[in-house]
Coordinates of C-alpha atoms in Angstrom, one line a residue:
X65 CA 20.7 33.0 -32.1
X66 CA 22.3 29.8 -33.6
X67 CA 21.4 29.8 -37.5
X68 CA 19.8 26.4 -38.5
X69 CA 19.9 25.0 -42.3
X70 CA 17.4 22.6 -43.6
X71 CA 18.5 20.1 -45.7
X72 CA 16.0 19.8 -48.3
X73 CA 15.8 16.6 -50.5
X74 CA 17.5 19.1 -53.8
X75 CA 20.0 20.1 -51.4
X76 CA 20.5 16.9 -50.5
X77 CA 20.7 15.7 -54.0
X78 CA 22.7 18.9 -54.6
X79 CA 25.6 17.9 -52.5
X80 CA 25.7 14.1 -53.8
X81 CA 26.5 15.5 -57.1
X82 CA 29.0 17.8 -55.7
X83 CA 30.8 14.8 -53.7
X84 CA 31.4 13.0 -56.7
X85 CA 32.7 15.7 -58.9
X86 CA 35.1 16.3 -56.4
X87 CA 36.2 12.7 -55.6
X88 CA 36.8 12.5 -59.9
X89 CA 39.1 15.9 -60.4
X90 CA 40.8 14.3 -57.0
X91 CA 41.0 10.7 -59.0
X92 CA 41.4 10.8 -62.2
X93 CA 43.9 12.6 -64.8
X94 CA 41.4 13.7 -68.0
X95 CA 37.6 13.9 -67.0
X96 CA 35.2 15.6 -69.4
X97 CA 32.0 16.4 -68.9
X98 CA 29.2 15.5 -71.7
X99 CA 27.2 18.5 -72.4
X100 CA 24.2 18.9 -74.9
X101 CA 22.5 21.9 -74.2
X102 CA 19.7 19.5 -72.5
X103 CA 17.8 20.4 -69.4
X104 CA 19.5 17.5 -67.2
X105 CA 23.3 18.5 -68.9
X106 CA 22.7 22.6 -68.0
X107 CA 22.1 21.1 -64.3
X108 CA 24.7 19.1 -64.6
X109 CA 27.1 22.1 -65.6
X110 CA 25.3 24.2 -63.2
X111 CA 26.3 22.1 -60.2
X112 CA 30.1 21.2 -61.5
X113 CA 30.4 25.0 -61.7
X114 CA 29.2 25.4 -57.6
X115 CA 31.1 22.2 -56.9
X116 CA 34.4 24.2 -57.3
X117 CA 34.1 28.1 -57.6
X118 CA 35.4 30.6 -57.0
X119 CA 37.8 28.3 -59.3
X120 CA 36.8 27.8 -62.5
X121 CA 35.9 23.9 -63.8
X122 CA 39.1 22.0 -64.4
X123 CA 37.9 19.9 -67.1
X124 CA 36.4 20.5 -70.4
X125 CA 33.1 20.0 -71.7
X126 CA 32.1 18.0 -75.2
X127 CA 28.9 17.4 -76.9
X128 CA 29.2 14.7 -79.4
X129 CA 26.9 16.5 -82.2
X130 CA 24.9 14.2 -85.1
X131 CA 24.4 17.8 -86.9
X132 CA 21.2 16.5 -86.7
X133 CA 20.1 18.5 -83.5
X134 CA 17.5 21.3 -83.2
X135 CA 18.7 25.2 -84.0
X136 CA 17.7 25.9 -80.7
X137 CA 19.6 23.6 -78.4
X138 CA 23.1 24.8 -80.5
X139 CA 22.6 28.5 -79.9
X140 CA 22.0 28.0 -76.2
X141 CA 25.1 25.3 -76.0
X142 CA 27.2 28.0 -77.4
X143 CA 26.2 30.6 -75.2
X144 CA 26.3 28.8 -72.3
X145 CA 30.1 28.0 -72.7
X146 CA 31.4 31.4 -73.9
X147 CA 28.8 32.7 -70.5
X148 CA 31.0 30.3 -68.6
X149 CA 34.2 30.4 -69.7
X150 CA 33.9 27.0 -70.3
X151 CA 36.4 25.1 -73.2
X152 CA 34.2 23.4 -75.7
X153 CA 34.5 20.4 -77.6
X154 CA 32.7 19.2 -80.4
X155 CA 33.0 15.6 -81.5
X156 CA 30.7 15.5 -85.1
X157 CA 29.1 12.1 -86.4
X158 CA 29.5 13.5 -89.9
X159 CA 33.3 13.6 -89.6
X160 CA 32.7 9.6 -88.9
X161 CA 30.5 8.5 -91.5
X162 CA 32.7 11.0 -93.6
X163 CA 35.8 8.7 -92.6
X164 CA 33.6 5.4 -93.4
X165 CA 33.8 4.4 -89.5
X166 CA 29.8 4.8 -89.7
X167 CA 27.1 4.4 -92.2
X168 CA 24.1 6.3 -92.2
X169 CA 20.7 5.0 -92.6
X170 CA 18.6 5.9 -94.7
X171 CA 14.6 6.1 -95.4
X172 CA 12.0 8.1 -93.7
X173 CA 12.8 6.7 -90.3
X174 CA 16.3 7.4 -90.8
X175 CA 18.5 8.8 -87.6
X176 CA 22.3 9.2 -86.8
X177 CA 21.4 8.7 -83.0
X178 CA 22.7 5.3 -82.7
X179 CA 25.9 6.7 -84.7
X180 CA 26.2 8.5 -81.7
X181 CA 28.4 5.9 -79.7
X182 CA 31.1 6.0 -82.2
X183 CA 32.1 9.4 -82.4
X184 CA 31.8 9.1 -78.7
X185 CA 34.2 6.4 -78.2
X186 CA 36.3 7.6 -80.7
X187 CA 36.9 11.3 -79.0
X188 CA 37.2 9.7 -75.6
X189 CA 40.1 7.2 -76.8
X190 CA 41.7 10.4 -79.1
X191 CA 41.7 12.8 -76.0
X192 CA 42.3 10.4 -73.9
X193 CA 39.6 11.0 -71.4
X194 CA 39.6 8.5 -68.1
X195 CA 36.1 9.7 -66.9
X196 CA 33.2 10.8 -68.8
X197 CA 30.4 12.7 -67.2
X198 CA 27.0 12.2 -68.4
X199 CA 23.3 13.7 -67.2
X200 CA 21.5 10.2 -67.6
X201 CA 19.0 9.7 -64.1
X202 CA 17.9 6.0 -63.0
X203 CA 14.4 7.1 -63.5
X204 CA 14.8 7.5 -67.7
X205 CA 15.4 3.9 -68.2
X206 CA 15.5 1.0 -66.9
X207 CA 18.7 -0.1 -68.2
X208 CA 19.8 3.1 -66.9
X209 CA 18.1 2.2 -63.5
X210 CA 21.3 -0.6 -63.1
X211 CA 24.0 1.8 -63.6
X212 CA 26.0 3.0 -60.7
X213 CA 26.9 6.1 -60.1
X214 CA 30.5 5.2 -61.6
X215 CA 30.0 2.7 -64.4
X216 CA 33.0 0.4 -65.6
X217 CA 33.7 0.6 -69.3
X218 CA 36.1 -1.6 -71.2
X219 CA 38.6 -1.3 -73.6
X220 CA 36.2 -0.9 -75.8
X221 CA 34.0 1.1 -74.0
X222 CA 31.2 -1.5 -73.8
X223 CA 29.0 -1.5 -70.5
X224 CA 28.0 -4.8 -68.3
X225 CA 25.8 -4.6 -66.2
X226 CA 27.0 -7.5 -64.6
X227 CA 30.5 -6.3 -63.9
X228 CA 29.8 -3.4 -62.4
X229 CA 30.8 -2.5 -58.7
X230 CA 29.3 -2.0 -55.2
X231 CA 29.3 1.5 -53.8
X232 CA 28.7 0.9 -50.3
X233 CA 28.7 4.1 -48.0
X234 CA 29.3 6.2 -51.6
X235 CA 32.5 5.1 -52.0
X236 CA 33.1 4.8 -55.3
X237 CA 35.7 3.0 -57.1
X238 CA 37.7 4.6 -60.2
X239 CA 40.2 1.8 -60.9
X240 CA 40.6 1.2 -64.2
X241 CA 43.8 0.2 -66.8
X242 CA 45.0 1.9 -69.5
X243 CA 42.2 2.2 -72.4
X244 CA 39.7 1.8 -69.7
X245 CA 37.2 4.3 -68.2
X246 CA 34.7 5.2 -66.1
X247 CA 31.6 7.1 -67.5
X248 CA 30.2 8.5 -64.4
X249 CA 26.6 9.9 -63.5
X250 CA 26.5 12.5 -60.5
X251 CA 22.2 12.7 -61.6
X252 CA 21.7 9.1 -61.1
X253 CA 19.3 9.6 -58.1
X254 CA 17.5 12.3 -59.1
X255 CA 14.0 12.7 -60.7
X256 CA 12.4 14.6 -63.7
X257 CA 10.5 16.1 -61.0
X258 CA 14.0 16.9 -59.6
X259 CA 15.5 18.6 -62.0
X260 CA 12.5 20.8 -62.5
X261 CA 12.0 22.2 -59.0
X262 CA 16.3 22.4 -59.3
X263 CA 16.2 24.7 -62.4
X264 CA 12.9 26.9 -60.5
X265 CA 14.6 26.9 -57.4
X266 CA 17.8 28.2 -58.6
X267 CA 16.5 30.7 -61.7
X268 CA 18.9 28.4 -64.6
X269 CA 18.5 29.4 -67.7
X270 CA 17.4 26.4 -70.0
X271 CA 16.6 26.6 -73.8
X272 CA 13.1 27.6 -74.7
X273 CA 12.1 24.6 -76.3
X274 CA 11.5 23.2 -73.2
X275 CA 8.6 25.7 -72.3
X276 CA 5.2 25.9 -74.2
X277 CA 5.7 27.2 -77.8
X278 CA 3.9 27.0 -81.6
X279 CA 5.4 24.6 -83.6
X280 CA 4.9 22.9 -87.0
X281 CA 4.6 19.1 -85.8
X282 CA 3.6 15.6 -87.0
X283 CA 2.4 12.2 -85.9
X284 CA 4.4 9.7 -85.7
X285 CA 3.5 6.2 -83.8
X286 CA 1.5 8.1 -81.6
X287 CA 4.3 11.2 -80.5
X288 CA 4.4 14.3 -82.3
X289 CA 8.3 14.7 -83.8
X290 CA 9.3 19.0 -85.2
X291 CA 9.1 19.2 -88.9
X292 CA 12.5 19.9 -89.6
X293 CA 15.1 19.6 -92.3
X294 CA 16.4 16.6 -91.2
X295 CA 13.2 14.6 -91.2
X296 CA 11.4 13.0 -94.2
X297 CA 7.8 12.7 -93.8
X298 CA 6.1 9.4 -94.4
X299 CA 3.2 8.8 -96.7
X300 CA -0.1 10.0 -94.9
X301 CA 1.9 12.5 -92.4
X302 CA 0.9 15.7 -92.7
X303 CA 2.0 19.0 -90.8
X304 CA 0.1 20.9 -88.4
X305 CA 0.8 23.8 -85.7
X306 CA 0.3 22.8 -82.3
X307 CA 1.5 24.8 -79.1
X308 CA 3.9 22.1 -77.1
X309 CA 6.9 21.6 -75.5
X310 CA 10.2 18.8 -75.5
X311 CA 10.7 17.2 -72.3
X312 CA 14.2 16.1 -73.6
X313 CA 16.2 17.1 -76.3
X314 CA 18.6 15.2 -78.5
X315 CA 18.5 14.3 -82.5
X316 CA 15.6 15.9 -84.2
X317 CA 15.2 12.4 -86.3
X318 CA 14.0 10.6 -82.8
X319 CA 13.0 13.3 -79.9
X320 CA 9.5 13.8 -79.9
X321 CA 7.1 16.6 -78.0
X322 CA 4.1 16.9 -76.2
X323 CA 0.9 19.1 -76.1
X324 CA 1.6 21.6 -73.5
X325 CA 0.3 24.8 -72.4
X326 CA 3.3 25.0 -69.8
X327 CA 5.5 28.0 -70.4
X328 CA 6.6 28.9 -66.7
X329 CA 8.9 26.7 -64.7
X330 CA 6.5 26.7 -62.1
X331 CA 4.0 25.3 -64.7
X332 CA 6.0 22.6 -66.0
X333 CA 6.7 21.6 -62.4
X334 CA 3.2 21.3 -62.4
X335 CA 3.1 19.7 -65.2
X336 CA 5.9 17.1 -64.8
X337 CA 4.5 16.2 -61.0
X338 CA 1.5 14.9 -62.6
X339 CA 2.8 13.1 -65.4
X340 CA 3.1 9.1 -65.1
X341 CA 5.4 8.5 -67.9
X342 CA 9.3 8.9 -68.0
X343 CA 10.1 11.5 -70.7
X344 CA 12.0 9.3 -72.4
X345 CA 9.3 6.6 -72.7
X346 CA 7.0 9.4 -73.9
X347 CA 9.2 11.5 -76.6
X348 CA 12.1 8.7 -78.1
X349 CA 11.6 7.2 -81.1
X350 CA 14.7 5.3 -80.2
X351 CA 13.9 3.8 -76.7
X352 CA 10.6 2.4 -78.9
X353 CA 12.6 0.0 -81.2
X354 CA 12.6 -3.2 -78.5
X355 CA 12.2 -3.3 -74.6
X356 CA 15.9 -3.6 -74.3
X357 CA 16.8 -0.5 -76.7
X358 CA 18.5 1.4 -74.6
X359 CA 20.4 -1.4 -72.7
X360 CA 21.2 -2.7 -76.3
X361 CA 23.1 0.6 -77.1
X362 CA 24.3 1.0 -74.1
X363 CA 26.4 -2.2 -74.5
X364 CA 27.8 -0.8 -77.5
X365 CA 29.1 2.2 -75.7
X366 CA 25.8 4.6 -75.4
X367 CA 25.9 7.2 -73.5

């Protein structure tokens, strides 16, 4: 009896994202792969790591770290690289602002997330990395909905979206001069809904803050942001316990949660199919500053 395979929209999606990590070891000299310890970044790792076993990855991994981040997502980013054998590499806001190459706000509404693109740029050009994967999905953004799957950075590691180039038949196309690189996004065409069934189909291990927990929260223009030692509360905002969950993760100064009784994968699958608002739009401070937030930073070399 002949065996048959069905090829499954994730598998389909699976095997996207392993085409292009392939065509970028084949093409390029220093790739790294950006990895937070967030949901779409532990895919992200998950699928470079079936994209070329039983060899192990052949490029690093680096989380560019505002020390501002949640206790949470550091334990599980450090377990997850010394589980997978994985070399590490840290590139710290602090040692940036501590060097006088970024100033840190300050006030109640404070954040180092913006500080974020230059320690970014800064250990790309230092380790001289050529590509630069990142977890970001069209659906997040829509300044992240023009991206290509490889997007064109300058010397100075600003995006256009206007310069950036076709990828008929996904061919992609990595040229790119000295100084130059190419950030590149293997996630672009999947979902939030995508990622979910992903992590429920294939039993990943993500950090807990993404599933149903009691926290000590506040209000904030309408999202509810962790009490934590790197936020100061406002006048009038007071703390309360509330059982929720983050549907992202980044700085604790900016990523927001929501209400949720959804401690299961198969519940926030549930969850997440019903939901009509991106994450993003829903839990960051930081894509609420103007419409063009995120496309603003990304200009400046966001991730």
């Amino acid at each position: 009896m002949t065996a048959t395979y069905e090829l499954t929209n994730l598998r389909a999606l699976e095997a996207e994202a392993v085409h292009v990590f392939r065509e970028v070891a084949a093409d390029f000299e220093r790739p790294v792969l950006l990895f937070s310890g967030g949901k779409d970044s532990v895919v992200m790792l998950h699928v470079a790591a079936k994209a070329f076993w039983p060899a192990p990855l052949p490029f690093p991994v680096m989380h560019v770290d505002t020390g501002h981040n949640l206790d949470e997502v550091i334990a599980f980013r450090d377990a997850t690289v010394e589980r997978m054998g994985v070399r590490l590499i840290v590139a710290r806001v602090q040692d940036d602002i501590d060097a006088g190459r970024a100033v840190e706000e300050a006030g109640p509404r404070a954040s180092r997330n913006r500080l974020q693109s230059v320690t970014l740029l800064r250990a790309i050009a230092g380790n001289r990395f050529d590509a630069v994967f990142g977890g970001a999905r069209r659906d997040e953004d829509k300044a992240r909905a023009k991206e290509r799957v490889y997007s064109f950075r300058d010397e100075f590691g600003q995006w256009d979206p206007r310069n950036q180039r076709p990828e008929l038949w996904n061919l992609y196309n990595g040229d790119h001069r000295r100084g130059e690189h190419i950030r590149v996004f293997p996630l672009s065409n999947w979902t939030e809904l995508d990622i979910w069934q992903y992590v429920l189909e294939e039993a990943i291990e993500i950090p807990p803050l993404y599933f149903s927990h009691r926290r000590r929260v506040f209000e904030r223009d309408g999202m509810l942001l962790a009490v934590s030692p790197y936020v100061t509360l406002a006048e009038g905002e007071e703390p309360f316990e509330a059982s929720v969950r983050f549907r992202t993760v980044g700085d604790a100064t900016c990523t927001g949660c929501v209400e949720s009784a959804a401690a299961t994968p198969e519940q926030v699958v549930a969850e997440v199919a019903a939901s009509r608002m991106t994450e993003r739009g829903a839990t960051r401070a930081d894509d609420r500053i103007s419409e063009a937030g995120m496309e603003d930073r990304k200009k400046e070399g966001y991730f």
